[in-house]
GROMACS .gro file of C-alpha atoms in nm:
model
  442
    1UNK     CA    1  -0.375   2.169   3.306
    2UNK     CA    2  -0.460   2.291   2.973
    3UNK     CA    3  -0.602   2.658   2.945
    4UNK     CA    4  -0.938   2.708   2.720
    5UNK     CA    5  -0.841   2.955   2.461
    6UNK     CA    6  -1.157   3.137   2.573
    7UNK     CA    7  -1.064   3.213   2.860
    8UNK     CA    8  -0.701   3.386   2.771
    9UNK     CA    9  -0.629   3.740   2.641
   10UNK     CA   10  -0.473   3.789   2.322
   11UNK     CA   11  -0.162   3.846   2.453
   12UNK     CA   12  -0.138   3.522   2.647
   13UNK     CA   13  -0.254   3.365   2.305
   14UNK     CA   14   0.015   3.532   2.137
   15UNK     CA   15   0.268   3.381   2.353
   16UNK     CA   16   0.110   3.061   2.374
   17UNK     CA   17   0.095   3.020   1.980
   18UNK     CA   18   0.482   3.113   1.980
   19UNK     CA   19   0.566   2.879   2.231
   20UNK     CA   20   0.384   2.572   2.026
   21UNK     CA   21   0.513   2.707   1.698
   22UNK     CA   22   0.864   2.718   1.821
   23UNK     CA   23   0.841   2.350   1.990
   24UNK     CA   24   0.649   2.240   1.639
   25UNK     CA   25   0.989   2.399   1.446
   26UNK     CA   26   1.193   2.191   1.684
   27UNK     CA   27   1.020   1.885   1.657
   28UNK     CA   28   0.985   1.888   1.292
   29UNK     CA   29   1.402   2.014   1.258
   30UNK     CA   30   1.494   1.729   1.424
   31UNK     CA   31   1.302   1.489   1.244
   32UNK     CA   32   1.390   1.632   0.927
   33UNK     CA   33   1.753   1.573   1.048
   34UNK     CA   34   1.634   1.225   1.080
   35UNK     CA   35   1.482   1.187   0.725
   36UNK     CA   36   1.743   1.383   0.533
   37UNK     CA   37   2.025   1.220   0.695
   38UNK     CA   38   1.957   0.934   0.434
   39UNK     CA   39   1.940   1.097   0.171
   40UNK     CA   40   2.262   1.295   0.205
   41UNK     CA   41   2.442   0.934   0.298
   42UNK     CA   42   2.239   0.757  -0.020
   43UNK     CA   43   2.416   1.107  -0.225
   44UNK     CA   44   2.768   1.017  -0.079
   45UNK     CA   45   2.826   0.662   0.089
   46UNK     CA   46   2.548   0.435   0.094
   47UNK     CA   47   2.596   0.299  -0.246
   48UNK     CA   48   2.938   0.180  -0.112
   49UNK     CA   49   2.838   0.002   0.208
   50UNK     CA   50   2.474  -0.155   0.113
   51UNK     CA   51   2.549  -0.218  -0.279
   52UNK     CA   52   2.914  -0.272  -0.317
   53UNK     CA   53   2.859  -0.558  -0.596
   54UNK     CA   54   2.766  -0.290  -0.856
   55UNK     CA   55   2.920  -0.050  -1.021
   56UNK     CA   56   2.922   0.319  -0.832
   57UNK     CA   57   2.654   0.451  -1.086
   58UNK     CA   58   2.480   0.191  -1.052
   59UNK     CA   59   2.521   0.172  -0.677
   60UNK     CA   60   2.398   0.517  -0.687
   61UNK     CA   61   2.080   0.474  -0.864
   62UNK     CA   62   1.993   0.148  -0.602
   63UNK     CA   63   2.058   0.408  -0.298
   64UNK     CA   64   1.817   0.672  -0.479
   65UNK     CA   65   1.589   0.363  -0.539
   66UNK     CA   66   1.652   0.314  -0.131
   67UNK     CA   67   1.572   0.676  -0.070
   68UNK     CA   68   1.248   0.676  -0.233
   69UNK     CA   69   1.084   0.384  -0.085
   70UNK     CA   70   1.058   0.582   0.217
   71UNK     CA   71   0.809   0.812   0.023
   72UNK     CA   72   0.566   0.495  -0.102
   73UNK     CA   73   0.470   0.417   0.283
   74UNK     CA   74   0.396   0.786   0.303
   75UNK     CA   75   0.046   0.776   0.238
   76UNK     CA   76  -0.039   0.478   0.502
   77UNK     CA   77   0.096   0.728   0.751
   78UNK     CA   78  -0.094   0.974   0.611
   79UNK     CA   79  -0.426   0.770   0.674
   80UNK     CA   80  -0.286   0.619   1.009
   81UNK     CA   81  -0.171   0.929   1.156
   82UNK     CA   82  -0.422   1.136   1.022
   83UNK     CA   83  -0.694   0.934   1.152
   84UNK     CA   84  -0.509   0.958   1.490
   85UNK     CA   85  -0.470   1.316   1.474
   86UNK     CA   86  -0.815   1.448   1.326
   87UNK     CA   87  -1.017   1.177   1.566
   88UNK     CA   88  -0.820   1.178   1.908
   89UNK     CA   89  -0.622   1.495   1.849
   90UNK     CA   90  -0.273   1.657   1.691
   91UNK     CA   91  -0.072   1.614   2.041
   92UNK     CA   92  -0.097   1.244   2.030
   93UNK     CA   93  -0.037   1.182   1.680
   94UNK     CA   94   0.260   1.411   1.689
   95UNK     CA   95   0.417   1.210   1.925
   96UNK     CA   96   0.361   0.842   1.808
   97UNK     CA   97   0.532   0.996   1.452
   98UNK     CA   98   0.862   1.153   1.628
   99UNK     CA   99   0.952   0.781   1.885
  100UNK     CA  100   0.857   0.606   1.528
  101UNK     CA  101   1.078   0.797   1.346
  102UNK     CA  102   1.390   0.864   1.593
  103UNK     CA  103   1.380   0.457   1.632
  104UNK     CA  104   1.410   0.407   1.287
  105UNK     CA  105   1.640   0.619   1.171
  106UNK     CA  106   1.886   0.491   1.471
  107UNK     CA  107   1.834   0.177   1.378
  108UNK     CA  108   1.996   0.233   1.042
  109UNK     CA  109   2.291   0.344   1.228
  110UNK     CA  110   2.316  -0.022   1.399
  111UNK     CA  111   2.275  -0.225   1.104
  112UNK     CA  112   2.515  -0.442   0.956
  113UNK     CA  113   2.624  -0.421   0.596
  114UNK     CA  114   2.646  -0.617   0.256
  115UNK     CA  115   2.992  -0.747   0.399
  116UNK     CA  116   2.877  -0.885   0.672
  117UNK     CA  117   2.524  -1.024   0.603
  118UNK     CA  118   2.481  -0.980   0.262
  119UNK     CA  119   2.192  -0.921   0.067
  120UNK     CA  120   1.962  -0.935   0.416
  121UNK     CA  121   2.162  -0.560   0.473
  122UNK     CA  122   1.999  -0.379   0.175
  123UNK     CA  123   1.653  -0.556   0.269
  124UNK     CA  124   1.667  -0.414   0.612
  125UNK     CA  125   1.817  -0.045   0.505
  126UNK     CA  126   1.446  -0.027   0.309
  127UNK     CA  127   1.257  -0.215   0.547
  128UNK     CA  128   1.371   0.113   0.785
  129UNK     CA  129   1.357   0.354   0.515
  130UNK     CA  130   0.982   0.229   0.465
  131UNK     CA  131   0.936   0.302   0.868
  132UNK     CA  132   1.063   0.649   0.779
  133UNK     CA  133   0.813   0.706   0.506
  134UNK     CA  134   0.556   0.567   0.784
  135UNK     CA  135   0.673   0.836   1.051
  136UNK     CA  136   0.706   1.167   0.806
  137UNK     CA  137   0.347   1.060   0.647
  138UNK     CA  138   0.230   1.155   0.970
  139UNK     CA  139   0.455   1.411   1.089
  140UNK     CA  140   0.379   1.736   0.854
  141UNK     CA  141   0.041   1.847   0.815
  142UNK     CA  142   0.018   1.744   1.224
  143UNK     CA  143   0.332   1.975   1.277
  144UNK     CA  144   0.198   2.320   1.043
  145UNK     CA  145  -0.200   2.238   1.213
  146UNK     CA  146  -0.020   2.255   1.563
  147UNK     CA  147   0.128   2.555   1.489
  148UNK     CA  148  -0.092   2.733   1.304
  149UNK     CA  149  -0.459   2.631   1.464
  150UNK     CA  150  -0.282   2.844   1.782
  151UNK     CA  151  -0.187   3.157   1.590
  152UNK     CA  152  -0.512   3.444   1.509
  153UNK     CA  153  -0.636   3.386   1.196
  154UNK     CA  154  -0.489   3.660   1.034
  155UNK     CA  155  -0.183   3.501   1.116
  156UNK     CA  156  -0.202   3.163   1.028
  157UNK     CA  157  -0.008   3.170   0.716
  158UNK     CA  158   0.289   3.293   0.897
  159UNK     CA  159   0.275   3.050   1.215
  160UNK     CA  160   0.228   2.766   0.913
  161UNK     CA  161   0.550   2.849   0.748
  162UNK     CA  162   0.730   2.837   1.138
  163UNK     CA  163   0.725   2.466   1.089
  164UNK     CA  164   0.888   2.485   0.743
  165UNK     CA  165   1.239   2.593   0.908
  166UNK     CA  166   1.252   2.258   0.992
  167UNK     CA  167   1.388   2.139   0.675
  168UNK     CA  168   1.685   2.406   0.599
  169UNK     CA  169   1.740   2.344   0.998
  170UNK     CA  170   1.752   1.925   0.946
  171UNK     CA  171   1.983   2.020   0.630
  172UNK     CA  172   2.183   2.233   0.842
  173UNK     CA  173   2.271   1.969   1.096
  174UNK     CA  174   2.282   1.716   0.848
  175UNK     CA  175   2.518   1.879   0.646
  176UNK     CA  176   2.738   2.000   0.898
  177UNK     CA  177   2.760   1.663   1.033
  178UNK     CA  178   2.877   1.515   0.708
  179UNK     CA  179   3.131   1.788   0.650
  180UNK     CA  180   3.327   1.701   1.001
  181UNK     CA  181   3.333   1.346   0.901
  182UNK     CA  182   3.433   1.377   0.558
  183UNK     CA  183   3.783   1.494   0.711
  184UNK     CA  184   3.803   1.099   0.758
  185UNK     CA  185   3.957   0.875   0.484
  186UNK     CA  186   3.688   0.745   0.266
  187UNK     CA  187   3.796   0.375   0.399
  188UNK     CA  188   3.728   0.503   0.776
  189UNK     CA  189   3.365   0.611   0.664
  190UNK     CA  190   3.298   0.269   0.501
  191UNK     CA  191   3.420   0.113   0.812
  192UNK     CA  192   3.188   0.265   1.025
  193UNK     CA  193   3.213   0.642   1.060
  194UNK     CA  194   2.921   0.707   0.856
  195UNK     CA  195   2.687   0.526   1.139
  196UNK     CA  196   2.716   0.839   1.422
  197UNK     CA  197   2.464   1.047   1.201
  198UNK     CA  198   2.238   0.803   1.234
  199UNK     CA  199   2.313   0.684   1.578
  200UNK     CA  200   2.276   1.037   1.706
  201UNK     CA  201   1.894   1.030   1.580
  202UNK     CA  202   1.840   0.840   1.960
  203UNK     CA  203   1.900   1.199   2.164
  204UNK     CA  204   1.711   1.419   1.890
  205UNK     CA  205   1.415   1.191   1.942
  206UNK     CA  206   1.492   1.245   2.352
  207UNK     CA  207   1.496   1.651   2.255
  208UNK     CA  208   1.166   1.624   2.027
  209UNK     CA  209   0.958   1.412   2.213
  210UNK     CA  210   1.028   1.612   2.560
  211UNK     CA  211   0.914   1.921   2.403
  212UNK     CA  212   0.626   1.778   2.219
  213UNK     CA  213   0.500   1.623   2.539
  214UNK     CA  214   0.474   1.981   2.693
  215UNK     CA  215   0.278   2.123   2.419
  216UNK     CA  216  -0.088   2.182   2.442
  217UNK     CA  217  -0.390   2.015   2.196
  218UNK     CA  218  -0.492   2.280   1.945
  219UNK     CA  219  -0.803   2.539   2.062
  220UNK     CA  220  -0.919   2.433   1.701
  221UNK     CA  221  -0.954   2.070   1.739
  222UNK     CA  222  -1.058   2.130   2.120
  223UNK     CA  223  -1.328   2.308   1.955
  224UNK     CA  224  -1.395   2.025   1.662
  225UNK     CA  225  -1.434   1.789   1.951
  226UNK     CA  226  -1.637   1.989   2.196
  227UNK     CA  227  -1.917   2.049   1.968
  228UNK     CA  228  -1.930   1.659   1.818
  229UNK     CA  229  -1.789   1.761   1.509
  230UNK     CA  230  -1.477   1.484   1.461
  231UNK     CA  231  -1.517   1.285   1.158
  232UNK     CA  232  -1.604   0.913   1.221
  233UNK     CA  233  -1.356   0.782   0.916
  234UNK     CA  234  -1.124   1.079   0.869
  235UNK     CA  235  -1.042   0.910   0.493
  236UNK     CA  236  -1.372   0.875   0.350
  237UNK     CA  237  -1.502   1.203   0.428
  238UNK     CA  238  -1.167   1.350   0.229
  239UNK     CA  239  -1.190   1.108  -0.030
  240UNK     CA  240  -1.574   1.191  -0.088
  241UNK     CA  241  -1.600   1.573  -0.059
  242UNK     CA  242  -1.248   1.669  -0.106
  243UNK     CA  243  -1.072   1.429  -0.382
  244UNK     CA  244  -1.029   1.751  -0.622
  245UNK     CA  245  -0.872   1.977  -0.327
  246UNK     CA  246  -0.607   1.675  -0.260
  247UNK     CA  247  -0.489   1.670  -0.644
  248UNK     CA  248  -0.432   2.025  -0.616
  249UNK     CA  249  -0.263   2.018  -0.320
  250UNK     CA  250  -0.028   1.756  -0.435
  251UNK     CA  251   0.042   1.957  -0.730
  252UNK     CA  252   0.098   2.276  -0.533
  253UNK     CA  253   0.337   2.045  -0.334
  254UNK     CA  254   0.543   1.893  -0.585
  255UNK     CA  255   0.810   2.161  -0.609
  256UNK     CA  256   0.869   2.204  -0.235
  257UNK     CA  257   0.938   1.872  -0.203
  258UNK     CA  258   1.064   1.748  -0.513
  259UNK     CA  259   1.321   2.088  -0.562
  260UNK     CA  260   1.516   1.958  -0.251
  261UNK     CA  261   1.553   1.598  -0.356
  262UNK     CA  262   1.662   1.748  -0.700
  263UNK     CA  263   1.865   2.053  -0.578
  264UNK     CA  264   2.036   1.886  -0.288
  265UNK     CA  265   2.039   1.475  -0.277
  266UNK     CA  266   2.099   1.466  -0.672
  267UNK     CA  267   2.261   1.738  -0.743
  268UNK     CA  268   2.542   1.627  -0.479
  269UNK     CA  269   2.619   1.338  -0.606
  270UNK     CA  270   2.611   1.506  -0.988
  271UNK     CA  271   2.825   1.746  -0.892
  272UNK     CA  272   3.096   1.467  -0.738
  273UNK     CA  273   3.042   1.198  -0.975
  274UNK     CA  274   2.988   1.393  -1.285
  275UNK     CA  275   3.164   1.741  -1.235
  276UNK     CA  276   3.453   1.624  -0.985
  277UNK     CA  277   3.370   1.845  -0.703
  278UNK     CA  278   3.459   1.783  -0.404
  279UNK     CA  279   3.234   1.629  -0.135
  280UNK     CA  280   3.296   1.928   0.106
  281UNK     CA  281   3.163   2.177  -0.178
  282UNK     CA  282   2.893   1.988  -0.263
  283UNK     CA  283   2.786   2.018   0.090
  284UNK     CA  284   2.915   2.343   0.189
  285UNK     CA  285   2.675   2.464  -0.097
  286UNK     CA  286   2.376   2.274   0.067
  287UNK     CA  287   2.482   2.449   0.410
  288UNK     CA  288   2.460   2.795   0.288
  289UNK     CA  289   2.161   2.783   0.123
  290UNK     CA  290   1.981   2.624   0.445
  291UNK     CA  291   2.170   2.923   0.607
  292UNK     CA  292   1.943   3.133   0.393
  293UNK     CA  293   1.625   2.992   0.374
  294UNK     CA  294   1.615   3.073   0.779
  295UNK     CA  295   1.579   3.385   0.692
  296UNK     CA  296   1.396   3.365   0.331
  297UNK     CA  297   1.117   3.097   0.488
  298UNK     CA  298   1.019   3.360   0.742
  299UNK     CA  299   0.999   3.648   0.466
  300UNK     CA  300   0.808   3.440   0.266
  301UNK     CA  301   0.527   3.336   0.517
  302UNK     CA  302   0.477   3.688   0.606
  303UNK     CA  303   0.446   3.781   0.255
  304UNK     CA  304   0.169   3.519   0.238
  305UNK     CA  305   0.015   3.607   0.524
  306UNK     CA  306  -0.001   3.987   0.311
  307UNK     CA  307  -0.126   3.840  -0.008
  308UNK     CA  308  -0.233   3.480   0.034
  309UNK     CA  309  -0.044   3.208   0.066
  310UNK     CA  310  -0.147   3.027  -0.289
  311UNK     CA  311  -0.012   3.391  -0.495
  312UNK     CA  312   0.336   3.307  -0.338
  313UNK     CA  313   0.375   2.919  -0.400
  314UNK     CA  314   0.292   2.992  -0.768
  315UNK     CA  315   0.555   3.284  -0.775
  316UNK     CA  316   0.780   3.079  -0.615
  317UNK     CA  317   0.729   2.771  -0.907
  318UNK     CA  318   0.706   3.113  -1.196
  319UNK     CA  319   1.073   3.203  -1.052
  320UNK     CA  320   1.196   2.871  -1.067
  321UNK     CA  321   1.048   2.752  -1.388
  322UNK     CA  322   1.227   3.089  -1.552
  323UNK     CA  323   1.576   2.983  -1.404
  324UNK     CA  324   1.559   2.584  -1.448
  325UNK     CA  325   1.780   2.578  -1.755
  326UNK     CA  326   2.030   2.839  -1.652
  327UNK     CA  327   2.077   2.731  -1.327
  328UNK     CA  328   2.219   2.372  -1.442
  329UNK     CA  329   2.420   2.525  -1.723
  330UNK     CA  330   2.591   2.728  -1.440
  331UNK     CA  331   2.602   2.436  -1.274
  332UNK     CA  332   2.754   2.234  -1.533
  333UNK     CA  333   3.021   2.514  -1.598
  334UNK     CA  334   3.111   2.561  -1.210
  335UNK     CA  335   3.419   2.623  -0.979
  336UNK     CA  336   3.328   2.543  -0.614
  337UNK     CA  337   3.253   2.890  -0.565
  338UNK     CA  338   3.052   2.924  -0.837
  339UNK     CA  339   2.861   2.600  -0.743
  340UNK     CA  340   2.803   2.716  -0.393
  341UNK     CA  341   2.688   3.062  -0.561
  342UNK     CA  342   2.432   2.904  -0.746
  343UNK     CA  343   2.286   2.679  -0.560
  344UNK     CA  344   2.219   2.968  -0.304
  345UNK     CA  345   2.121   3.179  -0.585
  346UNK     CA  346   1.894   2.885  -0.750
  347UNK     CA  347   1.689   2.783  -0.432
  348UNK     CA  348   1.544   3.103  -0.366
  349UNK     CA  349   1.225   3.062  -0.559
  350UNK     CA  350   1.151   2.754  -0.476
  351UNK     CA  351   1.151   2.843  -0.073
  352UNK     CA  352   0.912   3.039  -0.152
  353UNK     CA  353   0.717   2.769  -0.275
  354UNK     CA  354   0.782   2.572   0.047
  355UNK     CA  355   0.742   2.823   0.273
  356UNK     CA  356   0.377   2.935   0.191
  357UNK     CA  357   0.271   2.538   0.110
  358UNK     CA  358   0.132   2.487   0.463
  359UNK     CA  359  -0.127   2.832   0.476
  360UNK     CA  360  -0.264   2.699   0.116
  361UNK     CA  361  -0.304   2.338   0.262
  362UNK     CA  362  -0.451   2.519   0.599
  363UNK     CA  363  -0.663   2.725   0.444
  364UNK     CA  364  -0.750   2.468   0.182
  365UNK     CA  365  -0.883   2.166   0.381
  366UNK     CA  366  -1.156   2.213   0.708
  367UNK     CA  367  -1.070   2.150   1.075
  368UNK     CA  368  -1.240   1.774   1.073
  369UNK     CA  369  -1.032   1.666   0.845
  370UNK     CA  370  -0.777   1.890   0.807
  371UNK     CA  371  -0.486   1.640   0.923
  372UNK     CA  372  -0.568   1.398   0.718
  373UNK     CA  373  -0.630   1.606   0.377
  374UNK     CA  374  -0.317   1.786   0.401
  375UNK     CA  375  -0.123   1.464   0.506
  376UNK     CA  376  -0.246   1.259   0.258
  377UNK     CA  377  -0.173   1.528  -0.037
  378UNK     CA  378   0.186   1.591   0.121
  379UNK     CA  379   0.250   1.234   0.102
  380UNK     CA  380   0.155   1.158  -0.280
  381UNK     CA  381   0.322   1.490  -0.360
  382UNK     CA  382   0.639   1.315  -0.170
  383UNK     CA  383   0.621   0.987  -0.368
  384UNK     CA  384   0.654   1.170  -0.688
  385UNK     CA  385   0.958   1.386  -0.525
  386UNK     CA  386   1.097   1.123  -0.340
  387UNK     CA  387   1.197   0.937  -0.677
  388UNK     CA  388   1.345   1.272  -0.862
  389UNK     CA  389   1.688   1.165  -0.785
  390UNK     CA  390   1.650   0.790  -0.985
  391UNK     CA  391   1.434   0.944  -1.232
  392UNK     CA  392   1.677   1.225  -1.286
  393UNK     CA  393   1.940   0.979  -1.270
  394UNK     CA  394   1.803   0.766  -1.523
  395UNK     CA  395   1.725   1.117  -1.753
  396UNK     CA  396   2.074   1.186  -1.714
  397UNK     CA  397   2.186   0.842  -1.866
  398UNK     CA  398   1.956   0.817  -2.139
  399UNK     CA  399   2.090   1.204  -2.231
  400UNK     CA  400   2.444   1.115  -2.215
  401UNK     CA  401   2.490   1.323  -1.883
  402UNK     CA  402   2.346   1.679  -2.084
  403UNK     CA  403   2.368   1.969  -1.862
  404UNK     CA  404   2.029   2.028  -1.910
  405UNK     CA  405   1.894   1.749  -1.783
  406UNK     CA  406   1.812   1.819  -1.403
  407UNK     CA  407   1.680   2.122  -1.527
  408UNK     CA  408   1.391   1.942  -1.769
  409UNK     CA  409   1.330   1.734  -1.442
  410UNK     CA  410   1.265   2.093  -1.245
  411UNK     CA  411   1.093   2.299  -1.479
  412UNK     CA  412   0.826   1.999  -1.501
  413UNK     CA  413   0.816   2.036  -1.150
  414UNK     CA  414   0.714   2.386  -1.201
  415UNK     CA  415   0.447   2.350  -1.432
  416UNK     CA  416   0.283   2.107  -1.199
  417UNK     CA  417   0.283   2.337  -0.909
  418UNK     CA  418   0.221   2.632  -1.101
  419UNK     CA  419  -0.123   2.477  -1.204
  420UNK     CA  420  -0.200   2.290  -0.852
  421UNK     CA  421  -0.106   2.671  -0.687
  422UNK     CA  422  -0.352   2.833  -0.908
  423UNK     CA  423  -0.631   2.580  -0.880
  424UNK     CA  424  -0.597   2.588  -0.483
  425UNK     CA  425  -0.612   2.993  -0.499
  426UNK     CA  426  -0.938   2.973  -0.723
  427UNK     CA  427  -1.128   2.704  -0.486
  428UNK     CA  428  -1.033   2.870  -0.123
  429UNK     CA  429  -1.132   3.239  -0.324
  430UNK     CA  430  -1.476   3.065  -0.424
  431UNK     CA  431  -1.532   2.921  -0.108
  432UNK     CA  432  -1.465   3.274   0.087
  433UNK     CA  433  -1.701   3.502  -0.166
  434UNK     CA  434  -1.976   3.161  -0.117
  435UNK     CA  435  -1.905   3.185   0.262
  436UNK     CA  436  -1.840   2.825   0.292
  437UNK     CA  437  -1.443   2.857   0.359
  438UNK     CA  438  -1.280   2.567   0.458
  439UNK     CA  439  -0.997   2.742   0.651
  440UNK     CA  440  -1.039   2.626   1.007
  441UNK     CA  441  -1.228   2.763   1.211
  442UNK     CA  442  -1.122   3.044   1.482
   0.00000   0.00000   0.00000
């Protein structure tokens, strides 16, 4: 039976907002396993198996190509789910997005390749990848509302970047899985080895779904609902009264998103292809700096919950705009432990961009609408990212291969979140001195 937030003391709210934070984290880690499992086997193996008719950069570039597709059906999630979650509640949507998700991404594991079927196995890798997209449009603003509509207001901005471990967590298990099967012959992997990651996306969804299932609806939207207040067509009202709040969300999104795509997906297969690292560096330098960000996302969502969470996504895209260039010269100069070194060093700043992204959308968009707004600025934001690896890839042939080039592609990124971070902080200030704050609502 499901407990009226009225009628528990703060205490028992307390625990009950860390119990749904820590099933959102879990929900969300595992389906970031799910999504970033493809982009880690586009980065190292996918170009062999799906496009084998091509050259390897060129194989490349069509896996990238593969990889971002999944970010062009975000936005239909965005308005499916987030019709589902701001009408008949987060709970529900939450779930639909994890089965969808867990299905597809096992799927991929089952599918045959260009060997055996031809052209039909690259058409079916996107046709999943699009399912993907569908899932994850779905899956983030329902997992940071979850979280943080349970927390105390004062607290929201911390609670919202709970959720956020999900990613370094996904990378984590992702990455550790590829490093134990990289101790295979590269002809092993082709044959088949590099399926189990995506096969193993069937128990995770067993894990997520379980947990998500004993999770309570938020007291916010219990609220919403209670006093008639649920939007009759989530997407119009956002599209009517918000449409300047969703640009600069995207924009305040971009670097989040985008600096993972850039910092981990392309940057692995730079470093292999271009550099001649190894495969196990590449990777071992993704797995420490997940390491860190459990501790760094957690910092950095109590620091917003001090100062705002809008002041530390724009210091987070101000750090990383300052060390763009000299973190790909390093780069471009690097040892493996050098390499790892910087990429640890390098994705500081932009956690902290990540980290505080869900209090700005939170305290950006209103309860009614809430899911939808932040999902469908998320998902734009993740179109643009979702391509940085082809785009990059493309910069980096039209340059010759410079060293600079990936780090044009993230001090852009910067810019464009500086400028979205700062317009978000001026509209939720003017809303708060106005009284009409569109934070939800206690």
């Amino acid at each position: 039976m499901s407990i009226s937030p009225a009628a528990v003391n703060p205490a028992q709210r307390s625990r009950m907002a860390r119990r749904v934070a820590g099933a959102s984290f879990v929900g969300t880690a595992l389906e970031s396993y799910d999504f970033y499992v493809f982009g880690t086997a586009a980065a190292l193996i996918l170009n062999r198996v799906f496009f084998p008719e091509v050259d390897p950069l060129t194989g490349t570039l069509f896996a990238f190509l593969s990889l971002g597709m999944g970010f062009v059906a975000r936005p239909l999630g965005a308005v499916l789910f987030g019709h589902i979650g701001d009408r008949i509640g987060r709970k529900r949507s939450l779930i639909y997005t994890i089965v969808l998700m867990g299905v597809a991404t096992g799927v991929i594991g089952l599918l045959p390749d260009y060997g055996t079927i031809g052209i039909w196995a690259p058409i079916l890798l996107v046709a999943l990848r699009l399912l993907q997209g569908l899932a994850v449009g779905g899956e983030w603003g329902g997992a940071v509302l979850i979280a943080s509509e349970h927390a105390e207001p004062r607290k929201r901005a911390l609670y919202a970047a709970i959720p956020q471990i999900g990613s370094p967590v996904g990378t984590i298990l992702v990455t550790g899985t590829f490093l134990i099967l990289t101790q295979v012959s590269p002809q092993a992997m082709e044959a088949g080895v590099w399926r189990i990651p995506f096969l193993l996306a069937f128990p995770f969804m067993a894990v997520a779904l379980y947990l998500r299932l004993a999770i309570d609806e938020t007291p916010v939207f219990k609220d919403v609902a209670g006093h008639d207040q649920v939007a009759r067509v989530p997407l119009l009202e956002v599209l009517r009264t918000q449409p300047g709040a969703v640009v600069a969300a995207m924009a305040a999104a971009l670097l989040g998103i985008g600096s993972y795509f850039l910092m981990t997906t392309y940057t692995q297969a730079y470093g292999t292809t271009q550099l001649g690292l190894s495969e196990s560096t590449v990777l071992n330098a993704a797995l420490v700096g997940s390491v860190l960000q459990l501790a760094t996302i957690p910092a950095f969502g109590f620091l917003a919950m001090r100062i705002g969470s809008a002041k530390v996504v724009a210091a987070g895209a101000i750090g990383t705009l300052l060390i763009s260039f000299p973190l790909y010269y390093l780069i471009s100069i690097a040892n493996q432990p050098v390499y790892i070194l910087t990429i640890l060093i390098g994705g500081i700043f932009p956690t902290a961009a990540w980290a505080a992204l869900g209090g700005l959308m939170a305290d950006l968009f209103p309860a009614r609408t809430g899911f939808t707004a932040m999902s469908l600025a998320y998902s734009f934001a993740g179109i643009l990212a979702g391509f940085t690896p082809a785009v990059t890839q493309l910069f980096s042939d039209a340059t010759g291969a410079a060293w600079w080039h990936p780090g044009a592609v993230l001090a852009v990124m910067s810019l464009i979140t500086i400028g979205g971070a700062l317009a978000a902080g001026r509209m939720i200030s003017t809303r708060s001195l106005t009284g009409t704050s569109t934070a939800v609502a206690a």
